[in-house]
Tab-separated table of C-alpha atoms and ligand atoms in Angstrom:
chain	number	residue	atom	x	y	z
Y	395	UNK	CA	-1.418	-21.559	-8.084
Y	396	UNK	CA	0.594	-19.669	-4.633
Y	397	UNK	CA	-1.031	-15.892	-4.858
Y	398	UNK	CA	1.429	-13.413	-3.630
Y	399	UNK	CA	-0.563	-9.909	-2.293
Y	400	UNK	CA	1.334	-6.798	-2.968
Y	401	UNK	CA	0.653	-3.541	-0.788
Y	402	UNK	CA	2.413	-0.672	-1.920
Y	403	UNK	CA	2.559	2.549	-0.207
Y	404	UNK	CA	4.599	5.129	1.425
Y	405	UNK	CA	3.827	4.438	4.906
Y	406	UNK	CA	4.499	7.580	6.364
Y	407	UNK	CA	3.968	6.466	8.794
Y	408	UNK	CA	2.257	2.923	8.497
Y	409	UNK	CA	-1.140	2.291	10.575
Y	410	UNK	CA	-3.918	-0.234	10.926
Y	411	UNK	CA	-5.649	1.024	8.147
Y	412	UNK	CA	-2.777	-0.206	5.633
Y	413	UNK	CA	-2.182	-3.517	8.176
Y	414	UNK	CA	-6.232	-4.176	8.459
Y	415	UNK	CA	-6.487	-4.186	4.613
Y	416	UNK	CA	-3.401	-6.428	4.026
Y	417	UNK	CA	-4.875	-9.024	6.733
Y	418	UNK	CA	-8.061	-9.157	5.275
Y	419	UNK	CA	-6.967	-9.136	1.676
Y	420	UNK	CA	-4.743	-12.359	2.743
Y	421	UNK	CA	-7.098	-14.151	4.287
Y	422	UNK	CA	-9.965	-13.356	1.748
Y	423	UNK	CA	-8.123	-14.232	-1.279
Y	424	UNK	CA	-5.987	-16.917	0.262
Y	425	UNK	CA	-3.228	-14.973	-0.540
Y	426	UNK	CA	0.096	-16.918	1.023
Y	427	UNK	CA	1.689	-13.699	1.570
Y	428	UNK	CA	1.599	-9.927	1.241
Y	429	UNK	CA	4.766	-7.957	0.744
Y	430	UNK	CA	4.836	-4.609	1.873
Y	431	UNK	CA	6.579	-2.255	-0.281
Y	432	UNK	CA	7.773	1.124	0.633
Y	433	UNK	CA	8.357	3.633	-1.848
Y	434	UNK	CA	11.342	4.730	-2.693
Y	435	UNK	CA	10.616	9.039	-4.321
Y	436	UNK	CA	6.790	8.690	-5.079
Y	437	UNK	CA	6.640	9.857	-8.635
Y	438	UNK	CA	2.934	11.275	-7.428
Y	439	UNK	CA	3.571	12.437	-4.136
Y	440	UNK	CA	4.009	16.226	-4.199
Y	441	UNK	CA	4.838	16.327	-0.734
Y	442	UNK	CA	8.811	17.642	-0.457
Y	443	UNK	CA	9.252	16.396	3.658
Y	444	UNK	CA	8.638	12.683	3.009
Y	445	UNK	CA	10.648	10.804	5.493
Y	446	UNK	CA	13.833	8.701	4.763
Y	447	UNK	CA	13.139	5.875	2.886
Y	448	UNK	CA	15.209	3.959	5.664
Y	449	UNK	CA	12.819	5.341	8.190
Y	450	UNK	CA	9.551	4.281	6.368
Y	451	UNK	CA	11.058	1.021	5.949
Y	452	UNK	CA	12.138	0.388	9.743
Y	453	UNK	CA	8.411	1.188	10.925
Y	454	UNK	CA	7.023	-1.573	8.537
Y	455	UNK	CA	9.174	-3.925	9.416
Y	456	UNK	CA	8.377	-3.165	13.473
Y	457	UNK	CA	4.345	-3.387	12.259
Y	458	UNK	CA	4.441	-6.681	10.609
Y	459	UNK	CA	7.063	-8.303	12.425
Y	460	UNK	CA	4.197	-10.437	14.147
Y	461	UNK	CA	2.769	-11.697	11.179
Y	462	UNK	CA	3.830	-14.501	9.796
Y	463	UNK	CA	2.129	-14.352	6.699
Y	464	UNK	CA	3.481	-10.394	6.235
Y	465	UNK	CA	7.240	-9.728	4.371
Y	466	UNK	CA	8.663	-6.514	3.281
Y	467	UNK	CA	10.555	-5.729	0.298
Y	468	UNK	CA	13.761	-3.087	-0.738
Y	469	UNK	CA	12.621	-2.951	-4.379
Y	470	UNK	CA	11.385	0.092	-4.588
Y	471	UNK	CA	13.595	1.817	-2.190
Y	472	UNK	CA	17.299	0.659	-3.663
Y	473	UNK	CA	15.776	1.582	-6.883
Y	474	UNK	CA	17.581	5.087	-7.863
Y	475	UNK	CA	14.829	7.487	-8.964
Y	476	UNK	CA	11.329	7.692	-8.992
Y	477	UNK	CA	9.725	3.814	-9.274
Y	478	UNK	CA	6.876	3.154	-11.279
Y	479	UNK	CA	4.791	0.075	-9.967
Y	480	UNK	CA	4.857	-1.332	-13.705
Y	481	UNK	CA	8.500	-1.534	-13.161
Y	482	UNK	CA	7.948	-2.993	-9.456
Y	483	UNK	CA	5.923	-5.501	-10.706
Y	484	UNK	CA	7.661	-6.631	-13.693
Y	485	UNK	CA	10.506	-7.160	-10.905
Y	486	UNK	CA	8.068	-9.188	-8.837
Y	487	UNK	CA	6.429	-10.977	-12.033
Y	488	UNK	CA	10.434	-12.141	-12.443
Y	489	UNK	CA	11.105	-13.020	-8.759
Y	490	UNK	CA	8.089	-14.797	-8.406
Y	491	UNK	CA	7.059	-17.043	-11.564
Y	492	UNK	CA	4.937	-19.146	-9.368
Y	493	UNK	CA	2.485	-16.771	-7.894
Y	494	UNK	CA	-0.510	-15.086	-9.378
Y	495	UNK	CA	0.089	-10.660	-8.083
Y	496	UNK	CA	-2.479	-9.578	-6.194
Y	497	UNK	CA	-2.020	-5.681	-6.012
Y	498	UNK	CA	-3.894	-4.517	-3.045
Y	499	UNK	CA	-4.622	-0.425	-2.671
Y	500	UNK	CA	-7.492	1.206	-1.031
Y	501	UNK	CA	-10.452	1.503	-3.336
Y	502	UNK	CA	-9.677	5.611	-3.493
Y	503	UNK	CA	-6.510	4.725	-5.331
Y	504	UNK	CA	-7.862	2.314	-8.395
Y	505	UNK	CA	-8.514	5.435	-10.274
Y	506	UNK	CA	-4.909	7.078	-9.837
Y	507	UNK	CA	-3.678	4.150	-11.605
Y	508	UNK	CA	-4.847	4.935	-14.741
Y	509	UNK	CA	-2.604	8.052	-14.447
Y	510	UNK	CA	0.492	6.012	-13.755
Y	511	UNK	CA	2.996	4.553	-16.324
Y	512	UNK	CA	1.431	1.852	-18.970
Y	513	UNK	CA	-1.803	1.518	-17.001
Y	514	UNK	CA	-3.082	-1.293	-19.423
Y	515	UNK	CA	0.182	-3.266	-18.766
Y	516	UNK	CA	-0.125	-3.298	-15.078
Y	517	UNK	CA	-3.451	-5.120	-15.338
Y	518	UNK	CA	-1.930	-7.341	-17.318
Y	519	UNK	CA	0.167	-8.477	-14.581
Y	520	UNK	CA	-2.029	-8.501	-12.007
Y	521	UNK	CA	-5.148	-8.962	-10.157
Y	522	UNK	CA	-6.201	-5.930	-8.743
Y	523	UNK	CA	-7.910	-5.791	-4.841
Y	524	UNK	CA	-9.833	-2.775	-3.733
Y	525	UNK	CA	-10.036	-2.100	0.170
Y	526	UNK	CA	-13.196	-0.215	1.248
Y	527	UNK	CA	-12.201	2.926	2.656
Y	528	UNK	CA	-14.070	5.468	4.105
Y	529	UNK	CA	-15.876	8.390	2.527
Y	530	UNK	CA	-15.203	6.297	-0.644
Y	531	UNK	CA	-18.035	4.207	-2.005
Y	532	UNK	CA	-16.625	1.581	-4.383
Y	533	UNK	CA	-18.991	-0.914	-5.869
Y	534	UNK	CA	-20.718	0.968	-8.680
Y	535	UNK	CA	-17.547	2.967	-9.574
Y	536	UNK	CA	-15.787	-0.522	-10.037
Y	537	UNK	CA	-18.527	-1.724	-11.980
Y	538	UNK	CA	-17.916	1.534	-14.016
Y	539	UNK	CA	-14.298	1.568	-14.175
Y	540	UNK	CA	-14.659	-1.958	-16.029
Y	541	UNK	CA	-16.767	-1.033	-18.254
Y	542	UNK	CA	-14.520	1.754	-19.315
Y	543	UNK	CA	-11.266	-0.161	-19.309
Y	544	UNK	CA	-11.524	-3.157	-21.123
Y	545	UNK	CA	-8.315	-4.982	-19.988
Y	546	UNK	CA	-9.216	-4.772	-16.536
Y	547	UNK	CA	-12.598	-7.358	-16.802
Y	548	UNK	CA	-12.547	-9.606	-14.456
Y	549	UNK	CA	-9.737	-8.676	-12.634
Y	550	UNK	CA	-10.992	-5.862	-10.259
Y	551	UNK	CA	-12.152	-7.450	-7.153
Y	552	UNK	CA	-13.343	-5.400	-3.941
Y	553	UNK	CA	-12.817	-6.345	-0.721
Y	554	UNK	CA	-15.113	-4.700	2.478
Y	555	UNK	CA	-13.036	-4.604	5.227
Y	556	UNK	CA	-14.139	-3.087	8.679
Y	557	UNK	CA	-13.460	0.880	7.890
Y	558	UNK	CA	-10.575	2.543	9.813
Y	559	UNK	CA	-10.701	6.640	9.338
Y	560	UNK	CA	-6.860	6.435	9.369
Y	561	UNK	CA	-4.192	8.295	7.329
Y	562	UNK	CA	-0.848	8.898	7.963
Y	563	UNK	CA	-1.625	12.438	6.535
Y	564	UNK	CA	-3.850	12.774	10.211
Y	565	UNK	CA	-1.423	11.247	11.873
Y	566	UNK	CA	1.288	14.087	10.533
Y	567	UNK	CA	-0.907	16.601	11.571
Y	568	UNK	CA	-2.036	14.987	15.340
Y	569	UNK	CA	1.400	14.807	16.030
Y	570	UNK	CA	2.330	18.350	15.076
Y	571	UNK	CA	-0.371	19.351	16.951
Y	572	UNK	CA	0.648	17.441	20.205
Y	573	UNK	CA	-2.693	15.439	20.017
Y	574	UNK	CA	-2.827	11.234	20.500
Y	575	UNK	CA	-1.968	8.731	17.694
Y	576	UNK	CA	-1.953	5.996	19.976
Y	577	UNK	CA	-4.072	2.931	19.194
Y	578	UNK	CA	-3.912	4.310	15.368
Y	579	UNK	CA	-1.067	2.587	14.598
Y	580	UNK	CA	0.857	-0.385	16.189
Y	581	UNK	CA	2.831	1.106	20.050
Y	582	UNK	CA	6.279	-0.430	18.070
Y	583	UNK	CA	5.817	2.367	15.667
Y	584	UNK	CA	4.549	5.070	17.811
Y	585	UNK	CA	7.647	4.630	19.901
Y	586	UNK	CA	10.003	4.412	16.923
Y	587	UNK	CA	8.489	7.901	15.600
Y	588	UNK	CA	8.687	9.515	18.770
Y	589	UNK	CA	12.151	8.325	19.629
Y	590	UNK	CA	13.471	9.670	16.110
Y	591	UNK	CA	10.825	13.224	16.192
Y	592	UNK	CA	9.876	11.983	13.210
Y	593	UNK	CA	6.743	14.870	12.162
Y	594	UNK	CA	6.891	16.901	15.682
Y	595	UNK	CA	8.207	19.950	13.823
Y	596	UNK	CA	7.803	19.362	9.982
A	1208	LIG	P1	-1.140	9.681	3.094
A	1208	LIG	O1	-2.200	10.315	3.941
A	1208	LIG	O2	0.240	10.175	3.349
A	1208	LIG	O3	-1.490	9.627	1.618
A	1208	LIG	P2	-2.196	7.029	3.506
A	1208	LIG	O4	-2.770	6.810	4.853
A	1208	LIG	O5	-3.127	7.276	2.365
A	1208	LIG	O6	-1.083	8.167	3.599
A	1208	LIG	P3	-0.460	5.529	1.824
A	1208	LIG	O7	0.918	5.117	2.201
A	1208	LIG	O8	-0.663	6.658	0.890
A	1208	LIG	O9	-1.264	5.821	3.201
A	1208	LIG	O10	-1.315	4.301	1.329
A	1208	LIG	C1	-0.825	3.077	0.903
A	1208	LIG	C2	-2.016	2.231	0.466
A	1208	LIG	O11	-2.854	1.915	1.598
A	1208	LIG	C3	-2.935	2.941	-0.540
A	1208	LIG	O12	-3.353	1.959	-1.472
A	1208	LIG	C4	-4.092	3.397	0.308
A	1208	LIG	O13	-5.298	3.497	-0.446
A	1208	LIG	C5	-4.192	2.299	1.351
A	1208	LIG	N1	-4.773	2.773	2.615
A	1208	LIG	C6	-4.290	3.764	3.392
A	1208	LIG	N2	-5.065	3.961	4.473
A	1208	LIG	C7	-6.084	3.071	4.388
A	1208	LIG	C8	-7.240	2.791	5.212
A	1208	LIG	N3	-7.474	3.488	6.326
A	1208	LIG	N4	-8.074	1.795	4.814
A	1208	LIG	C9	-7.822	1.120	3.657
A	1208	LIG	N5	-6.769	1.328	2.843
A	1208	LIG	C10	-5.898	2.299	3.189
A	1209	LIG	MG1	-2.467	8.039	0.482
């Protein structure tokens, strides 16, 4: 069976820490593609200043463009209100009959989503990949978090990737600060967020 990967994120800005994971994920778990998909209004974002979901989506198109195995998605964006990934993938369970879902997070975010909506039907619908990230050690906590949640046996896998100290929330604050983001992120995006001032003076 085709195995679609699914990275969802807000991407504000995107940087190789998001594209890193993705790549390795693919290749990994044989995935035949990963679709990127910007949120739309985070339901668990408390940041007000998040940038226009146009924006977000214009830099993630500019960092995958040169992978051929990479696509992006509008679901969650056109979608009025706040979008709940069991909603996102329902969509994509729909769209896609012949692919297995491979949702794909760092391994900081498995335990948010047992705070989102219908938790135990999410991991019904998918397989779930954990990217190592740094200052977060994942294997025994995934061991735990199966024992503790049943319905996800089986279907937690973790993926070491090489660690990138990235986050767009440093990324933000370097370019506040007038300090360098280059080499963070792919040049296509640094250009596009310095030829729109996107975070110079939030
Ligand atoms: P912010 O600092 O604004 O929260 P972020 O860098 O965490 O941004 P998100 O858009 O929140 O990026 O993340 C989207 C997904 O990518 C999440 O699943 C997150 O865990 C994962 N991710 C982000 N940065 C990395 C990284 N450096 N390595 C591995 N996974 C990452
Ligand atoms: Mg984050």
């Amino acid at each position: 069976m085709n195995r679609l990967g699914i990275m969802g994120g807000t991407f504000d800005p995107i940087h190789y820490g998001h594209l890193v994971a993705a790549e390795m994920a693919r290749a990994e778990f044989k995935l035949s593609k990963v679709l990127f998909i910007p949120t739309g209004t985070p339901p668990h974002k408390d940041r007000k200043d998040i940038s226009a979901a146009e924006m977000r989506y214009e830099m993630v198109k500019l960092a995958i463009q040169d992978n051929p195995a990479f696509d992006i998605s509008r679901v969650e964006i056109e979608k009025e209100g706040p979008s709940y990934t069991v909603e996102t993938l329902r969509v994509l369970r729909r769209d896609w009959p012949e692919y297995e879902l491979y949702f794909i997070t760092g391994s900081d975010a498995l335990l948010e989503i047992f705070s989102w909506r219908e938790a135990e039907e999410i991991f019904r619908l998918i397989q779930y990949i954990g990217a190592a990230r740094p200052g977060f050690d994942a294997s025994d906590f995934f061991l735990k978090v199966q024992h503790e949640h049943p319905e996800t046996q089986g279907k937690i896998h973790y993926l070491e990737v090489p660690a990138l100290a990235i986050s767009s929330t440093d990324i933000r604050a370097r370019v506040r600060r007038g300090e360098p983001i280059r080499y963070l992120l792919p040049e296509s995006v640094r250009l596009y967020l310095e030829q729109h001032r996107l975070y110079a003076d939030s």
